Coordinates of C-alpha atoms and ligand atoms in Angstrom, one line a residue:
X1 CA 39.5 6.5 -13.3
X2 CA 39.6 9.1 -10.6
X3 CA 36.3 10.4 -9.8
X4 CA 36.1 13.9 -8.1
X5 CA 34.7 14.0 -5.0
X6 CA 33.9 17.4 -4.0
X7 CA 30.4 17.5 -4.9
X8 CA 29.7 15.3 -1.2
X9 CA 27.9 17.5 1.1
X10 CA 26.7 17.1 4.2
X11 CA 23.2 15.7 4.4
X12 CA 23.8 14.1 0.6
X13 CA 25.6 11.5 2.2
X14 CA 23.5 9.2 4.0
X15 CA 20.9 8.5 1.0
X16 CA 22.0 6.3 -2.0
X17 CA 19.9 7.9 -3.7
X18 CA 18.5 11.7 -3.4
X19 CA 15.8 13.5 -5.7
X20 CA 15.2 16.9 -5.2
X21 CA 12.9 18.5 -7.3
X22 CA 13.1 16.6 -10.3
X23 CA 10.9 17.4 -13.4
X24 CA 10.9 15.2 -16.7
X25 CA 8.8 14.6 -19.6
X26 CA 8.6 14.4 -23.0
X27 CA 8.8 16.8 -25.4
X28 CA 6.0 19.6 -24.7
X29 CA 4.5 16.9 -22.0
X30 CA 5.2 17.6 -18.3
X31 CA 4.8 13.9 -16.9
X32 CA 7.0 14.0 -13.4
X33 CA 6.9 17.3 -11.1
X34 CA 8.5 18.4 -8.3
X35 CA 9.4 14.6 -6.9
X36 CA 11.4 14.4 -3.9
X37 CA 12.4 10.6 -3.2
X38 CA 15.3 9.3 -1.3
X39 CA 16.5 5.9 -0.8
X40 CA 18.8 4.6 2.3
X41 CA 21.5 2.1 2.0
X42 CA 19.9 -1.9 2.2
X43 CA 16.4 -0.5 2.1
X44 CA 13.6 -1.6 -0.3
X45 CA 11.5 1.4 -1.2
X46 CA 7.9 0.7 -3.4
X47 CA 7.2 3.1 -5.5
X48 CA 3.2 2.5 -6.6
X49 CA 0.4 4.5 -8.6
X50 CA -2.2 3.9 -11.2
X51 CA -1.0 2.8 -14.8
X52 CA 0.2 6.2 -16.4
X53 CA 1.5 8.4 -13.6
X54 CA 5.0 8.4 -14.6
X55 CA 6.4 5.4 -12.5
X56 CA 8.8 4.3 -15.7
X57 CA 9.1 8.1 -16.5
X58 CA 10.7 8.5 -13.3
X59 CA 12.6 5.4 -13.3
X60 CA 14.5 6.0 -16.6
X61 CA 15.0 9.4 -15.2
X62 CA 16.6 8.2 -12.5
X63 CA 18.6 6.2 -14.8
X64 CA 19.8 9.2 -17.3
X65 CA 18.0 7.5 -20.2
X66 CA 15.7 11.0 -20.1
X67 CA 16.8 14.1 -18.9
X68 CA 15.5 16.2 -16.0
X69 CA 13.9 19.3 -16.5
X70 CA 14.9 20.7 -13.5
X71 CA 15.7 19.1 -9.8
X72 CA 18.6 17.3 -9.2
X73 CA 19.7 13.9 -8.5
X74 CA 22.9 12.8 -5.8
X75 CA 24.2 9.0 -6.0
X76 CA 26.5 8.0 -2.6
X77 CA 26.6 12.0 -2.1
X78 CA 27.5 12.7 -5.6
X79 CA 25.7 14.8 -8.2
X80 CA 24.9 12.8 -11.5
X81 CA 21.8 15.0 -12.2
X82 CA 23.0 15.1 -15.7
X83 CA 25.3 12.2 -15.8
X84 CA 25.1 9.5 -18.7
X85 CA 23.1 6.4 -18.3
X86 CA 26.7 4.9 -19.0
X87 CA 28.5 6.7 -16.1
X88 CA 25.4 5.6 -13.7
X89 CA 25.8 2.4 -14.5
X90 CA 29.7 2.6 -13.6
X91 CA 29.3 4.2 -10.7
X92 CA 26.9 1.2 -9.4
X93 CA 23.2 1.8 -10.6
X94 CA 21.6 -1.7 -12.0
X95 CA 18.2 -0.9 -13.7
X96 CA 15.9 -3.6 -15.3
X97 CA 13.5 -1.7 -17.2
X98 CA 9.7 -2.7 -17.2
X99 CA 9.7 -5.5 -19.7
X100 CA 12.8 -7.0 -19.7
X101 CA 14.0 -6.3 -22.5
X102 CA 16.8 -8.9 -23.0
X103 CA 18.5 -9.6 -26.2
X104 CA 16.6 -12.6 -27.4
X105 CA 19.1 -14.1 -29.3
X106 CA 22.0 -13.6 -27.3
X107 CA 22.9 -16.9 -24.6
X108 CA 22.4 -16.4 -21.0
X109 CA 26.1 -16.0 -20.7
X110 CA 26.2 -13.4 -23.2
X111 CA 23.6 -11.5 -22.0
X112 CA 25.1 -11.3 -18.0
X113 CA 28.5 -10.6 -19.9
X114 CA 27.0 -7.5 -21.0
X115 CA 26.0 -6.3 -17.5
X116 CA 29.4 -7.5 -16.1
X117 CA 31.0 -4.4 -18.4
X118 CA 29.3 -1.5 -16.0
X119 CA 31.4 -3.1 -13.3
X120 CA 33.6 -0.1 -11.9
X121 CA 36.4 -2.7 -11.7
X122 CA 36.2 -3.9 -15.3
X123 CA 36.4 -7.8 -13.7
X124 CA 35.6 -10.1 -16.3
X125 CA 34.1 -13.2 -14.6
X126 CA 30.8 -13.3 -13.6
X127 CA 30.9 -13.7 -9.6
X128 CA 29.8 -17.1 -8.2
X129 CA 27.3 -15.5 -6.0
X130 CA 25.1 -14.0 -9.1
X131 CA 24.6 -18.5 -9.3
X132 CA 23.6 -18.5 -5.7
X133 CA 20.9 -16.4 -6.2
X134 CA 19.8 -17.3 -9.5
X135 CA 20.5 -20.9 -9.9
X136 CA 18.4 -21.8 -12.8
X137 CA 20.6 -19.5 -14.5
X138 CA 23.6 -21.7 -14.5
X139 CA 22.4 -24.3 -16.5
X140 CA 21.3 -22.4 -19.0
X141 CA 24.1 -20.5 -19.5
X142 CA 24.2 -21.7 -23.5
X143 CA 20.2 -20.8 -24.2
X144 CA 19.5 -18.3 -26.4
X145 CA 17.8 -15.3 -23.7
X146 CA 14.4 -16.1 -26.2
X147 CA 14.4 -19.3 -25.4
X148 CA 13.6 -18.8 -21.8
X149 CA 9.9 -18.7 -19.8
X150 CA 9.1 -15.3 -18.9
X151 CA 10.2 -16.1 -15.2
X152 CA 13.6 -17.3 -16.2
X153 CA 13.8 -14.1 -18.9
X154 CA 13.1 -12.3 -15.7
X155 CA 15.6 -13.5 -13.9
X156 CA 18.1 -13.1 -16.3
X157 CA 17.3 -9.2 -16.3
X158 CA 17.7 -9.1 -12.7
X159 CA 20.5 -11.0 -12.8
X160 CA 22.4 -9.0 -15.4
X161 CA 21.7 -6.2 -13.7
X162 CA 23.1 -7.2 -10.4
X163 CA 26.2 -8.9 -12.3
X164 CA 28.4 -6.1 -12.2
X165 CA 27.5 -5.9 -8.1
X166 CA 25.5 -2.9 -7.9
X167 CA 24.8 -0.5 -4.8
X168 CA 21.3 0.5 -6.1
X169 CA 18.8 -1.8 -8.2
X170 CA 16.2 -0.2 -9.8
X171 CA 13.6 -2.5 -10.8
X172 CA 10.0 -1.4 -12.6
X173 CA 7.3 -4.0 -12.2
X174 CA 9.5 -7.4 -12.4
X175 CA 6.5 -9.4 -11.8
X176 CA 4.2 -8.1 -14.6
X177 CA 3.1 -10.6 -17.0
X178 CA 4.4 -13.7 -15.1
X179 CA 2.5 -16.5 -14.1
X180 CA 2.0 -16.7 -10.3
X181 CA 3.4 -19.7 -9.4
X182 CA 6.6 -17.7 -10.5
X183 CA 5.6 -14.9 -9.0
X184 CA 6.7 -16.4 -6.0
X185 CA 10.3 -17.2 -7.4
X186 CA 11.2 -13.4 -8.2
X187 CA 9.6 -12.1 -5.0
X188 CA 12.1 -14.9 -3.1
X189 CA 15.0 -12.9 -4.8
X190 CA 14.1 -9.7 -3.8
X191 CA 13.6 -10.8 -0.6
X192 CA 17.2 -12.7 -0.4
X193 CA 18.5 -9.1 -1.8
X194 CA 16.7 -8.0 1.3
X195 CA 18.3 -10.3 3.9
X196 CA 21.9 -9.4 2.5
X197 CA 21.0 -5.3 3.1
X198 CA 24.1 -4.8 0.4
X199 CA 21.8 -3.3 -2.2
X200 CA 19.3 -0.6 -2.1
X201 CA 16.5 -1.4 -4.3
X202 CA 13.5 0.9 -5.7
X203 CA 11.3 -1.4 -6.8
X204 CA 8.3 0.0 -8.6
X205 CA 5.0 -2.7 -7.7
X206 CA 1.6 -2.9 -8.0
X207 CA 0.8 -5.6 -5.5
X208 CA -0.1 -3.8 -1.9
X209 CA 0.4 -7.3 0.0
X210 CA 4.4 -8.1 -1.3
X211 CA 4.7 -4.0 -1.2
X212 CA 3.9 -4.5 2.4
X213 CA 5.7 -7.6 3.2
X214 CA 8.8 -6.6 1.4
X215 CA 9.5 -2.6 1.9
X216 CA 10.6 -0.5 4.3
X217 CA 9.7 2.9 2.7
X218 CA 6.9 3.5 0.0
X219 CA 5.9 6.5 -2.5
X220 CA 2.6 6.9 -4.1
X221 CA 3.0 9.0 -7.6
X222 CA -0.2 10.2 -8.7
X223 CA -0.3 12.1 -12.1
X224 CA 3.4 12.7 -11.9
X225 CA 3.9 13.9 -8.3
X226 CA 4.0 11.9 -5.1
X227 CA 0.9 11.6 -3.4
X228 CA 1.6 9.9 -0.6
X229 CA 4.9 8.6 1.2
X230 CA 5.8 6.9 4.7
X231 CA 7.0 3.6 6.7
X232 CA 5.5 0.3 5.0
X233 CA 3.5 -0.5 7.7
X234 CA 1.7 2.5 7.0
X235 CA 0.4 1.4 3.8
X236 CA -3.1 1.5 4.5
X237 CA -6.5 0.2 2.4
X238 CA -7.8 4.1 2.4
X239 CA -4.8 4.9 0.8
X240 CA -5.0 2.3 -1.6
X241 CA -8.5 3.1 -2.5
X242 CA -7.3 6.9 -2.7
X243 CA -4.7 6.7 -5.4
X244 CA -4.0 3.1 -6.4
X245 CA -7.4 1.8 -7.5
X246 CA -8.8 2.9 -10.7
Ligands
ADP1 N1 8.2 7.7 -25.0 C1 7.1 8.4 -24.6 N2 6.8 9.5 -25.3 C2 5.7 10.2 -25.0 N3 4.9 10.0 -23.9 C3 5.2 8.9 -23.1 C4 6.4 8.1 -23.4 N4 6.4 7.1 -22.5 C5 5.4 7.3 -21.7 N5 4.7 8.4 -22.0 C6 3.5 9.0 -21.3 O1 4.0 9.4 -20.0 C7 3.0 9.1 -19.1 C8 3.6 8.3 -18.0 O2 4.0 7.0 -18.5 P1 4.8 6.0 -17.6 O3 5.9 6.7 -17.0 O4 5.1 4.8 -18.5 O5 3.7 5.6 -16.5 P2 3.7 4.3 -15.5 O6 5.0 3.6 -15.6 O7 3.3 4.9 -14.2 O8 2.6 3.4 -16.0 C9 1.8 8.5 -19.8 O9 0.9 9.4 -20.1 C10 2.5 8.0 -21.1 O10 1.6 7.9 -22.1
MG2 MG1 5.5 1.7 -16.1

């Protein structure tokens, strides 16, 4: 498939991702307004905010599993404001929504198959390096998804996601409801996706210490608009206490 190009303009094309103006809700409910958010090839951007500001809301937005109101969205320079999840997913968005949600009784190999089919180049073997970053994965590749600790479940989100070699991962809270000692394991893959630089990752988290240690760009939503945005190492404790702490 041909895609048409002429919607790149100039400006569009240094972001992987662009969000001007984007509204979304549900039904009668206004939950996300007039949120400008851009995210640079290879960079980690935190997105953070209290329980119930519209962090997911603007995540499956970005996704085209709920429509924008109004504002638009450009991908690599292209507008896909009102593209299908589907044709996102082609065109090399990976999203692991917040709680997994794996298929349970599927195997591991099953469920990575399933991301491998929003590769743009239809390849049907999973790539070797998907192994090198998740290496529990391999030998599990039989187990039913359900039969897998929360971590490893984890992992297999992420890694289905990334099987189909995505240029943007969008990933809402991959380390809520896991114990801490694996904590530590998903933080270590986001940080190898760091080192590689190949994919952009919006990352929504709740922890200001890995937020710190891990992003270059952050966004504070608060009640559906962003609060707050800058350089990482201007996440600061009076910011914290101003829109993240209950
Ligand atoms: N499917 C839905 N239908 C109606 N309202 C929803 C739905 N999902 C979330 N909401 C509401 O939208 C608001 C934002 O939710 P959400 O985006 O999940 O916040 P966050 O991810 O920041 O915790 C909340 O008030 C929530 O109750
Ligand atoms: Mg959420």
């Amino acid at each position: 498939m041909t895609r048409s190009r002429k919607c790149i303009s100039e400006g569009e094309s240094s972001a992987v991702l662009k969000l001007q103006g984007i509204e979304a809700g549900y039904g009668e409910s206004m939950v996300v307004r007039s949120v400008n958010l851009e995210v640079k090839p290879g960079q980690i951007v935190c997105l953070m905010g209290r329980n119930g500001v519209g962090k997911s809301t603007l995540m499956k937005t970005i996704m085209g599993l709920i429509k924008p109101r109004a504002g638009t969205l450009h991908y690599e320079g292209r507008e896909l404001t009102h593209a299908s999840p589907e044709r996102r997913a082609h065109a090399g968005i990976g999203y692991v929504p917040q709680g997994r949600e794996i298929f349970q009784q599927l195997t591991v190999e099953e469920n990575l198959l399933l991301g491998l089919e929003a590769a743009a180049d239809r390849r049907k073997k999973l790539p070797e390096s998907l192994f090198e970053t998740f290496p529990v994965l391999r030998q599990m590749l039989s187990r039913k998804g359900g039969d897998l600790s929360g971590g490893q479940q984890q992992q297999l989100a992420i890694a289905r996601a990334m099987a189909a070699g995505p240029k943007l991962l969008l990933l809402d809270e991959p380390m809520e409801g896991i114990q801490p000692s694996i904590v530590m394991e998903i933080e270590a893959i986001i940080e190898s996706i760091k080192r590689d630089r190949e994919i952009a990752v919006l990352l929504v988290e709740q922890s200001l210490e890995f937020a710190t240690s891990i992003a270059d760009h952050y966004y504070v939503l608060d009640r559906g608009t962003i609060a707050a945005s800058g350089g990482a190492e201007h996440l600061s404790e009076e910011l914290v206490r101003k829109h993240l702490t209950v």
